[in-house]
Short mmCIF file of C-alpha atoms in Angstrom, two decimals:
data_model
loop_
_atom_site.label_atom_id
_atom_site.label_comp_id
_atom_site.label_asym_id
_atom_site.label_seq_id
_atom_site.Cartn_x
_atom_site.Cartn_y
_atom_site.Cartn_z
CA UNK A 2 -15.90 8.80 -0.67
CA UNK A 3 -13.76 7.68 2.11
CA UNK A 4 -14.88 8.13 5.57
CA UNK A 5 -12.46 8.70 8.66
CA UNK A 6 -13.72 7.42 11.95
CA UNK A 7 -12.16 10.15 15.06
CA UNK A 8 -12.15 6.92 17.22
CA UNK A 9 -9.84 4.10 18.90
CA UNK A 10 -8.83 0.94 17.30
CA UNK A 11 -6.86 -1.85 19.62
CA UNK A 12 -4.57 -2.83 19.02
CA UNK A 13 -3.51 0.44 16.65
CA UNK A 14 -2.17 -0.20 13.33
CA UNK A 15 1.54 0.33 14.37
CA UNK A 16 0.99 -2.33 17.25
CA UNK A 17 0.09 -5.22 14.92
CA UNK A 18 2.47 -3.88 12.04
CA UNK A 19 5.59 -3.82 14.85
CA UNK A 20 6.06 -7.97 14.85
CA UNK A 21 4.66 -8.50 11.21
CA UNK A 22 6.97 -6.27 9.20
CA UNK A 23 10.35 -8.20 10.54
CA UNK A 24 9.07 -11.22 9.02
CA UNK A 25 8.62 -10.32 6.06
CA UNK A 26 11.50 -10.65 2.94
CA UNK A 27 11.49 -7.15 2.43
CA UNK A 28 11.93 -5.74 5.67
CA UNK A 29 15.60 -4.53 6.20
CA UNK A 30 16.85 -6.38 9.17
CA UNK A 31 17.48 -4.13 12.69
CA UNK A 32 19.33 -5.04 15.72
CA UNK A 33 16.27 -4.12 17.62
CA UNK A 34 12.07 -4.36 17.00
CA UNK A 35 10.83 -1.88 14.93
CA UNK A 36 10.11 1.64 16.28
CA UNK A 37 7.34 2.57 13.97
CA UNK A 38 5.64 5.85 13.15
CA UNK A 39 3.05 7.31 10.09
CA UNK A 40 4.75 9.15 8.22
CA UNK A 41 2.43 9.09 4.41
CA UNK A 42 -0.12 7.56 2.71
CA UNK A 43 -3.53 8.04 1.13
CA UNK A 44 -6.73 5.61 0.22
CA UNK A 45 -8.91 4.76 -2.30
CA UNK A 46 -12.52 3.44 -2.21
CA UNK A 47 -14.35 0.63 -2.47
CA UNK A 48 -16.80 0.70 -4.79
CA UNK A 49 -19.13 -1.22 -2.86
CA UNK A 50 -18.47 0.41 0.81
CA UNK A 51 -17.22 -2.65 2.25
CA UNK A 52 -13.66 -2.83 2.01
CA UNK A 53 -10.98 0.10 3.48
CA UNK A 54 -8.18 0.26 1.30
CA UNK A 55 -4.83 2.24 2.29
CA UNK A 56 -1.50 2.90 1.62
CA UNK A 57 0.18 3.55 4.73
CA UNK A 58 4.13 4.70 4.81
CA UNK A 59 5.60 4.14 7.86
CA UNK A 60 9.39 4.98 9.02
CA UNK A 61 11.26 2.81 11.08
CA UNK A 62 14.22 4.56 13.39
CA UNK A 63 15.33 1.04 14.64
CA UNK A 64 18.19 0.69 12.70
CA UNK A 65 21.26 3.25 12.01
CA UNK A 66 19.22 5.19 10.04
CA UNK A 67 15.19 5.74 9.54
CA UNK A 68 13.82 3.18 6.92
CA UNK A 69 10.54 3.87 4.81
CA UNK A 70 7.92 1.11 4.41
CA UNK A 71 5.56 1.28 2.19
CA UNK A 72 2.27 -1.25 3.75
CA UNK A 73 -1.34 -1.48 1.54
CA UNK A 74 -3.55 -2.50 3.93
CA UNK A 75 -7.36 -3.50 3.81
CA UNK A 76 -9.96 -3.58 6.84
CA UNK A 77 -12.60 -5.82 6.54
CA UNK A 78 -15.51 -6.60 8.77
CA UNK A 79 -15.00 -10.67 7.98
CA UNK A 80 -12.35 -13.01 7.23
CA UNK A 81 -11.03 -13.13 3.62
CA UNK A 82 -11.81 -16.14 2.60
CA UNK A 83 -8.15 -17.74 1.72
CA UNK A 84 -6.27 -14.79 2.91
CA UNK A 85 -5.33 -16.61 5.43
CA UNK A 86 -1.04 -16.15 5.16
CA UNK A 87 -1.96 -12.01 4.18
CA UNK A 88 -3.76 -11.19 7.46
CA UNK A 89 -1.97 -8.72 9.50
CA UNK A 90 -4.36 -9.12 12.40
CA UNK A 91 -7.42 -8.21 14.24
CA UNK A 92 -8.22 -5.55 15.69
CA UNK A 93 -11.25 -3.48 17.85
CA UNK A 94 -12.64 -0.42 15.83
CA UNK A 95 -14.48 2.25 18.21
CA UNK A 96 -17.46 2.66 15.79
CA UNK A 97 -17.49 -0.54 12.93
CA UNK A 98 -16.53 -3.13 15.76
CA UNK A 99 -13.91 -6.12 14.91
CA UNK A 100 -11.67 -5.54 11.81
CA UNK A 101 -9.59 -7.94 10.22
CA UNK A 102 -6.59 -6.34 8.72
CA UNK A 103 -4.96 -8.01 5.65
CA UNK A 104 -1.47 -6.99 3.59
CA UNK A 105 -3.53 -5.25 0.55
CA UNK A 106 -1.64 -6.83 -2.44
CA UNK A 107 -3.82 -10.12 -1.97
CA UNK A 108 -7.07 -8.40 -1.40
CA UNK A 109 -8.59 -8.28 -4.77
CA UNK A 110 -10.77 -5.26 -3.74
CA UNK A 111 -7.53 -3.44 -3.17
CA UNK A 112 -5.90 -4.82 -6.66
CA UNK A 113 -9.18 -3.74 -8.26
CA UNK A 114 -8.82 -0.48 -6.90
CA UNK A 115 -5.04 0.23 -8.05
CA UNK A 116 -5.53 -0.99 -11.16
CA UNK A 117 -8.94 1.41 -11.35
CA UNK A 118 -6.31 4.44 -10.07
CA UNK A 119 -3.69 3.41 -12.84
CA UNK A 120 -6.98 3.56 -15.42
CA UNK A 121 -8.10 7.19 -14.25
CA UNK A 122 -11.01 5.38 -13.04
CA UNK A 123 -10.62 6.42 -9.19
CA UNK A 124 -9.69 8.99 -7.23
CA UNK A 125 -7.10 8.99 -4.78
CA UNK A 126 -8.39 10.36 -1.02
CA UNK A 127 -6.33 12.26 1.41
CA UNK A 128 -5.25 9.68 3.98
CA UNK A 129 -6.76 11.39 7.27
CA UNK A 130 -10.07 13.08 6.18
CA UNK A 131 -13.72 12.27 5.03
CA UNK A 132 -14.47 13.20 1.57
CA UNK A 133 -11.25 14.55 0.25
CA UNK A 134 -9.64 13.86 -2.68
CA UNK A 135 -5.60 14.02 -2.20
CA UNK A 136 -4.09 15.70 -6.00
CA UNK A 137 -0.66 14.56 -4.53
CA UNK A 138 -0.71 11.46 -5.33
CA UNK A 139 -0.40 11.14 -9.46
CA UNK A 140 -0.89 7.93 -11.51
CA UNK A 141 0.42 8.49 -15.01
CA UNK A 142 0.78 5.66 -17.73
CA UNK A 143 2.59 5.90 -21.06
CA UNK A 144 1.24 5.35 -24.49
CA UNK A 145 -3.05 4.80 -24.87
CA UNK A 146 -3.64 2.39 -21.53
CA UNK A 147 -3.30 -1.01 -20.40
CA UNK A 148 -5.61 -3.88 -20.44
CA UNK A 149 -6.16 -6.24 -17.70
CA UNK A 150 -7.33 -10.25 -18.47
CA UNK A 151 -10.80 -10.54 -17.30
CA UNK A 152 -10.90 -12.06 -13.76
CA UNK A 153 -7.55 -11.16 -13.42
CA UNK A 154 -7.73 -8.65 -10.61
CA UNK A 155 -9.41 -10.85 -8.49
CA UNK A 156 -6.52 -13.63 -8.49
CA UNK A 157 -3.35 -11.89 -9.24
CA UNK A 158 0.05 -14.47 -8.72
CA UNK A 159 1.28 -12.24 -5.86
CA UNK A 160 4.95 -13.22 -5.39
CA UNK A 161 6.78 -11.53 -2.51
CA UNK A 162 10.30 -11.41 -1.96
CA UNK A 163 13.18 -9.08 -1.13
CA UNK A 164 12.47 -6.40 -3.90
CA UNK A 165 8.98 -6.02 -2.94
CA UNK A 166 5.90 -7.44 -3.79
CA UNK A 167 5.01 -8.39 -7.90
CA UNK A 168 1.23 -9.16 -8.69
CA UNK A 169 0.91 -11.09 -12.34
CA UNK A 170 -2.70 -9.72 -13.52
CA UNK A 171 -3.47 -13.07 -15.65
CA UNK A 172 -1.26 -14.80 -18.32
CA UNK A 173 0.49 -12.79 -20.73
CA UNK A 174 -1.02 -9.67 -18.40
CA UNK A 175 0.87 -6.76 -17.17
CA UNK A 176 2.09 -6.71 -13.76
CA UNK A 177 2.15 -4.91 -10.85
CA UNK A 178 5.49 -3.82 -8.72
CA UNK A 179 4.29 -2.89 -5.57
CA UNK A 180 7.49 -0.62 -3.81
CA UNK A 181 7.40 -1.64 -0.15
CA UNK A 182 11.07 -0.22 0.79
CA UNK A 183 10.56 3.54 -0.37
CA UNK A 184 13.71 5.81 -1.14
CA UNK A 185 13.31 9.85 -2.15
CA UNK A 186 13.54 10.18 -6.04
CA UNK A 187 14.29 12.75 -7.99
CA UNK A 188 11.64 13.24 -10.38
CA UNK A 189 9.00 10.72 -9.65
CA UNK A 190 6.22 13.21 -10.16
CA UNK A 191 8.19 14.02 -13.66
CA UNK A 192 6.70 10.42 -15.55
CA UNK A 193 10.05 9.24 -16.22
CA UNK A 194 10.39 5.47 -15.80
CA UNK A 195 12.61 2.66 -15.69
CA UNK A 196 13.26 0.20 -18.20
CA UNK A 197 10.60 -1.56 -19.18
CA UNK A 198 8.21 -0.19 -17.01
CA UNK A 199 5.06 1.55 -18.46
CA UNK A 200 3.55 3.63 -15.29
CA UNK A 201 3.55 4.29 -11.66
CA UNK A 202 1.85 5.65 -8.67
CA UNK A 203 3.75 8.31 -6.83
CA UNK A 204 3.38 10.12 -3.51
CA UNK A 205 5.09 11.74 -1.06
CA UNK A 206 5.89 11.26 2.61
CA UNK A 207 6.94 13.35 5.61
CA UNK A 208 10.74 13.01 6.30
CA UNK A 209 12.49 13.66 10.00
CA UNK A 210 13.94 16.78 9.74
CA UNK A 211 10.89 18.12 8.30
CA UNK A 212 9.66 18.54 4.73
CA UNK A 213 8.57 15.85 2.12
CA UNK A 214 10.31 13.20 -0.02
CA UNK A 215 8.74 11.26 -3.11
CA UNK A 216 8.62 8.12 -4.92
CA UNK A 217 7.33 5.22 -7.01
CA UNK A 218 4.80 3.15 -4.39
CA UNK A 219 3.72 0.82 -7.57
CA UNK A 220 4.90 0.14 -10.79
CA UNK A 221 3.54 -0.84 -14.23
CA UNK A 222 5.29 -3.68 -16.27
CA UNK A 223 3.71 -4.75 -19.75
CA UNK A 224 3.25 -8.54 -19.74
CA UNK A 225 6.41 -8.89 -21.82
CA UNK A 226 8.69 -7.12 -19.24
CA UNK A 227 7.00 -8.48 -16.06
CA UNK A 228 9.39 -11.34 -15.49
#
């Protein structure tokens, strides 16, 4: 289960995510650096203990109106070997020492993890506390399952451009739609999709004038709607 260190990490998350969201193709462009706060997210576990996975929302009120971003993020305690383009930065952890911090969609641990979530084989945990499961977040997937290619999950194609971030889970494979500008939808907890699509995860975030909205942070294509 996950466990939440009370402690100081510096920089802070938001520090190293203010000049790495701008350049990336997603990011919807301001006339001034990002003002950045938490605003959702939750995490799932590695299997292994090694790895921190999360899905961290974050609003940004640079711009003429507040802008949700929607950033997986690991934590590791080494470099990822080839990761190099995916790290976010480094940072100092109060208790586990140096972190490296890496844009989740090309950690395998974290792809291994969704895909486990999307399979009803993990649990999603509450973003801010030790040892609690969060039953907000829902993964739901039409018809009997999906099958991954073996080895797949471990080198996904990760291609990431304006509409988010698509991970190709092996050749002929389903894919992945990772959401990384989120908008409140009607009905995402309801398991209605889009065309083509075969799943999603959903989950909520905090909005400015209080209460929460909803949406689709990852999608499920079948292999022959991915492209």
């Amino acid at each position: 289960m996950s466990i939440i260190h009370k402690t100081t990490m510096s920089p802070t998350k938001l520090e190293l995510l203010t000049p790495w969201l701008p350049r990336q193709p997603w990011y919807a462009a301001a006339r001034r650096p990002p003002e950045l706060s938490r605003v959702g997210g939750f995490r799932l576990d590695d299997p292994e203990g090694e790895v921190g996975i999360e899905f961290m929302v974050v609003r940004d009120d640079a711009g003429d109106r507040p802008a949700w971003y929607h950033v997986p993020m690991t934590y590791r305690a080494a470099p990822l070997e080839g990761a190099e383009r995916a790290l976010i930065g480094t940072t100092e952890h109060g208790v586990l020492g140096q972190r490296w911090i890496y844009d989740g969609p090309y950690d395998p641990v974290l792809v291994a993890q969704l895909i486990a979530l999307l399979q009803g084989r993990a649990e999603p945990q509450a973003q801010s506390e030790s040892h609690t499961p969060d039953p907000s977040v829902i993964a739901e997937v039409t018809g009997s399952g999906f099958d991954v290619p073996a080895g797949a999950a471990g080198a996904p194609a990760v291609a990431n451009g304006p509409d988010g971030t698509r991970l190709l889970l092996g050749d002929g494979g389903p894919a992945l739609q990772v959401t990384r500008v989120l908008r409140p939808e009607s009905g995402a907890e309801s398991g209605a999709e889009s065309t083509g699509a075969r799943g999603h995860v959903s989950a909520g975030w905090r909005l400015p004038e209080g209460g929460e909205a909803r949406g689709r942070y990852v999608v499920l294509y079948d292999g022959d709607t991915a492209s």
